Amino acid sequence: MSDDSPTATAAAGGEDHWPSFDITPVAYEEAVAAIAKSMNLDLVGWEVKHLDPVQGLDGTYTMDVTARFQLAGMDFLILFECKRHKSPVKRSDVQVLLTKLQSIGAQKGVVVAATGFQSGALEFAKAHGIACVRLVDNAWTYITRHTATTTRPVLTGAYSGYAMTPDDGDYDFTLLTGSADNTRSALIDPA
């Protein structure tokens, strides 16, 4: 699939089920860090940092959010890139994270988007074991199939994360917030 194909978050009528929300870039990153900190993954030394400088082979990268932990006596590092774009995340954004992963030697990458992902970004991420997560205001976590609804919920300022993966020409959305099993599968287990 090409980068300019329809987004995976658009409904049949072209309307996004989960519209973007107005939040500052720093508050957006802090929301992602707060969700990561709250994950109950039962891992030794689970430590989450916001704006963490991490040394790579070609310089220092200040990552939006990092998570470190130990498993089976080994140290692991997850890099989070937060994309609060007005349009869906492109393949090139995921490629940049892959380059950082390779330079730093981190074990997992996660792209968190406010407005979803283009299909090319999701396909590239799947091929390289990068998790794609859609951050959604909790007011929108219970949506109906009826897209003609004119009433919009009052935004809460509390957020949930949904993993997005391509699946036979369609896309699966898996709730991560509050589900240690889903989160472990999306963020820890190999692709």
CSV table of C-alpha atoms in Angstrom, one decimal:
chain,number,residue,atom,x,y,z
A,1,MET,CA,0.0,0.0,0.0
A,2,SER,CA,1.2,3.5,-0.7
A,3,ASP,CA,1.6,6.3,1.7
A,4,ASP,CA,-1.2,8.3,0.1
A,5,SER,CA,-3.9,5.7,0.5
A,6,PRO,CA,-6.9,6.4,2.8
A,7,THR,CA,-6.2,6.4,6.5
A,8,ALA,CA,-6.9,3.5,8.6
A,9,THR,CA,-8.9,5.6,11.0
A,10,ALA,CA,-11.4,7.0,8.6
A,11,ALA,CA,-15.0,5.6,8.6
A,12,ALA,CA,-16.7,4.6,5.4
A,13,GLY,CA,-17.9,8.2,4.9
A,14,GLY,CA,-14.4,9.6,5.4
A,15,GLU,CA,-15.1,10.9,8.9
A,16,ASP,CA,-12.7,9.9,11.6
A,17,HIS,CA,-14.4,8.1,14.5
A,18,TRP,CA,-12.0,9.6,16.9
A,19,PRO,CA,-11.4,13.2,16.1
A,20,SER,CA,-8.2,14.9,17.2
A,21,PHE,CA,-8.2,16.9,20.4
A,22,ASP,CA,-6.6,20.2,21.3
A,23,ILE,CA,-3.7,19.7,23.5
A,24,THR,CA,-0.2,21.2,23.6
A,25,PRO,CA,2.7,19.1,22.4
A,26,VAL,CA,4.2,18.9,25.9
A,27,ALA,CA,0.9,17.9,27.5
A,28,TYR,CA,0.4,15.3,24.8
A,29,GLU,CA,3.9,13.8,25.5
A,30,GLU,CA,3.1,13.9,29.3
A,31,ALA,CA,-0.2,12.1,28.7
A,32,VAL,CA,1.7,9.3,26.8
A,33,ALA,CA,4.2,9.1,29.6
A,34,ALA,CA,1.5,9.0,32.3
A,35,ILE,CA,-0.2,6.1,30.4
A,36,ALA,CA,3.2,4.3,30.1
A,37,LYS,CA,3.9,4.8,33.8
A,38,SER,CA,0.5,3.4,34.8
A,39,MET,CA,0.9,0.1,32.8
A,40,ASN,CA,0.8,-2.8,35.1
A,41,LEU,CA,3.2,-5.1,33.2
A,42,ASP,CA,4.7,-6.9,36.2
A,43,LEU,CA,8.2,-6.1,35.0
A,44,VAL,CA,11.3,-5.5,37.2
A,45,GLY,CA,12.4,-1.9,37.2
A,46,TRP,CA,9.7,-0.4,35.0
A,47,GLU,CA,10.9,3.2,34.6
A,48,VAL,CA,9.3,5.8,32.3
A,49,LYS,CA,10.9,9.2,31.4
A,50,HIS,CA,9.7,12.2,29.4
A,51,LEU,CA,12.2,14.0,27.1
A,52,ASP,CA,14.9,11.5,27.9
A,53,PRO,CA,18.3,12.1,26.2
A,54,VAL,CA,19.5,8.7,24.9
A,55,GLN,CA,23.0,8.1,23.3
A,56,GLY,CA,23.1,6.5,19.9
A,57,LEU,CA,25.9,5.6,17.6
A,58,ASP,CA,25.6,8.8,15.7
A,59,GLY,CA,24.7,11.2,18.5
A,60,THR,CA,22.2,11.9,21.3
A,61,TYR,CA,18.5,11.7,20.7
A,62,THR,CA,16.0,13.3,23.0
A,63,MET,CA,13.2,10.9,23.0
A,64,ASP,CA,9.6,12.0,23.7
A,65,VAL,CA,9.1,9.1,26.2
A,66,THR,CA,11.3,6.1,27.1
A,67,ALA,CA,10.5,3.0,29.2
A,68,ARG,CA,13.2,0.8,30.7
A,69,PHE,CA,12.9,-2.5,32.5
A,70,GLN,CA,14.6,-5.8,33.2
A,71,LEU,CA,13.5,-9.2,32.0
A,72,ALA,CA,15.3,-12.5,32.5
A,73,GLY,CA,18.3,-10.5,33.8
A,74,MET,CA,18.6,-8.4,30.7
A,75,ASP,CA,18.0,-4.6,30.3
A,76,PHE,CA,15.3,-3.5,27.7
A,77,LEU,CA,14.6,0.0,26.3
A,78,ILE,CA,11.4,1.1,24.5
A,79,LEU,CA,11.4,4.4,22.6
A,80,PHE,CA,8.1,6.3,22.2
A,81,GLU,CA,7.7,9.0,19.5
A,82,CYS,CA,4.6,11.2,20.0
A,83,LYS,CA,3.0,12.6,16.9
A,84,ARG,CA,0.4,15.2,17.5
A,85,HIS,CA,-0.1,15.9,13.8
A,86,LYS,CA,-3.2,17.3,12.1
A,87,SER,CA,-3.1,14.5,9.6
A,88,PRO,CA,-2.4,10.8,9.9
A,89,VAL,CA,1.2,9.7,10.6
A,90,LYS,CA,3.2,8.9,7.4
A,91,ARG,CA,5.5,6.1,6.6
A,92,SER,CA,8.5,8.5,6.8
A,93,ASP,CA,7.8,9.2,10.4
A,94,VAL,CA,7.9,5.5,11.3
A,95,GLN,CA,11.1,5.2,9.2
A,96,VAL,CA,12.8,7.9,11.3
A,97,LEU,CA,11.9,6.0,14.5
A,98,LEU,CA,13.4,2.8,13.0
A,99,THR,CA,16.7,4.7,12.4
A,100,LYS,CA,16.7,5.9,16.0
A,101,LEU,CA,16.1,2.3,17.2
A,102,GLN,CA,19.0,1.0,15.2
A,103,SER,CA,21.4,3.8,16.3
A,104,ILE,CA,20.4,3.5,20.0
A,105,GLY,CA,20.1,-0.3,20.1
A,106,ALA,CA,16.6,-0.2,21.7
A,107,GLN,CA,14.5,-3.3,21.7
A,108,LYS,CA,11.1,-1.7,20.7
A,109,GLY,CA,9.7,1.4,19.1
A,110,VAL,CA,6.2,2.8,19.6
A,111,VAL,CA,4.7,5.6,17.5
A,112,VAL,CA,1.8,7.3,19.3
A,113,ALA,CA,-0.5,9.4,17.1
A,114,ALA,CA,-3.4,11.8,17.8
A,115,THR,CA,-4.9,11.4,14.4
A,116,GLY,CA,-4.1,7.9,13.3
A,117,PHE,CA,-1.8,6.4,10.6
A,118,GLN,CA,-1.6,6.2,6.9
A,119,SER,CA,-1.8,2.6,5.6
A,120,GLY,CA,1.8,2.8,4.4
A,121,ALA,CA,3.0,3.7,7.9
A,122,LEU,CA,1.1,0.8,9.5
A,123,GLU,CA,2.4,-1.7,6.9
A,124,PHE,CA,6.0,-0.5,7.4
A,125,ALA,CA,5.6,-0.6,11.2
A,126,LYS,CA,4.3,-4.1,11.1
A,127,ALA,CA,7.2,-5.2,8.9
A,128,HIS,CA,9.8,-3.8,11.4
A,129,GLY,CA,8.1,-4.7,14.7
A,130,ILE,CA,7.2,-1.1,15.6
A,131,ALA,CA,3.9,-0.6,17.6
A,132,CYS,CA,1.4,2.0,16.4
A,133,VAL,CA,-0.8,3.4,19.1
A,134,ARG,CA,-3.7,5.8,18.7
A,135,LEU,CA,-4.2,8.1,21.7
A,136,VAL,CA,-7.9,8.8,22.2
A,137,ASP,CA,-9.6,11.0,24.7
A,138,ASN,CA,-11.7,8.7,27.0
A,139,ALA,CA,-14.9,10.5,26.0
A,140,TRP,CA,-14.5,8.8,22.6
A,141,THR,CA,-13.6,5.3,23.8
A,142,TYR,CA,-17.2,4.1,23.4
A,143,ILE,CA,-18.2,4.9,19.9
A,144,THR,CA,-21.2,3.7,17.9
A,145,ARG,CA,-21.3,2.5,14.3
A,146,HIS,CA,-23.8,5.3,13.5
A,147,THR,CA,-21.6,8.1,12.1
A,148,ALA,CA,-24.4,10.6,11.5
A,149,THR,CA,-24.6,11.4,15.2
A,150,THR,CA,-24.4,15.2,15.7
A,151,THR,CA,-23.8,15.2,19.4
A,152,ARG,CA,-20.2,15.0,20.5
A,153,PRO,CA,-19.1,13.9,23.9
A,154,VAL,CA,-17.5,16.3,26.3
A,155,LEU,CA,-13.8,15.7,26.3
A,156,THR,CA,-12.3,14.5,29.5
A,157,GLY,CA,-8.6,15.3,29.2
A,158,ALA,CA,-7.9,11.7,30.2
A,159,TYR,CA,-6.6,9.4,27.5
A,160,SER,CA,-6.5,5.8,26.5
A,161,GLY,CA,-4.2,4.0,24.0
A,162,TYR,CA,-5.3,1.7,21.2
A,163,ALA,CA,-2.8,-0.4,19.2
A,164,MET,CA,-3.5,-0.4,15.5
A,165,THR,CA,-2.5,-3.2,13.2
A,166,PRO,CA,-3.2,-4.1,9.6
A,167,ASP,CA,-5.4,-7.2,9.2
A,168,ASP,CA,-6.5,-8.6,5.7
A,169,GLY,CA,-7.2,-5.2,4.1
A,170,ASP,CA,-8.8,-3.8,7.3
A,171,TYR,CA,-7.3,-2.7,10.7
A,172,ASP,CA,-7.6,-4.0,14.2
A,173,PHE,CA,-7.8,-1.7,17.2
A,174,THR,CA,-6.8,-3.2,20.5
A,175,LEU,CA,-7.3,-1.3,23.8
A,176,LEU,CA,-4.0,-1.1,25.7
A,177,THR,CA,-5.0,1.1,28.7
A,178,GLY,CA,-6.1,-1.1,31.6
A,179,SER,CA,-5.1,-4.4,29.8
A,180,ALA,CA,-1.7,-5.7,30.8
A,181,ASP,CA,-2.0,-8.7,28.4
A,182,ASN,CA,-2.8,-6.5,25.4
A,183,THR,CA,-0.1,-4.0,26.3
A,184,ARG,CA,2.5,-6.7,26.8
A,185,SER,CA,1.6,-8.2,23.5
A,186,ALA,CA,1.8,-4.8,21.7
A,187,LEU,CA,4.9,-3.4,23.4
A,188,ILE,CA,7.0,-6.2,24.8
A,189,ASP,CA,6.4,-9.4,22.7
A,190,PRO,CA,8.3,-9.7,19.5
A,191,ALA,CA,6.4,-8.8,16.3
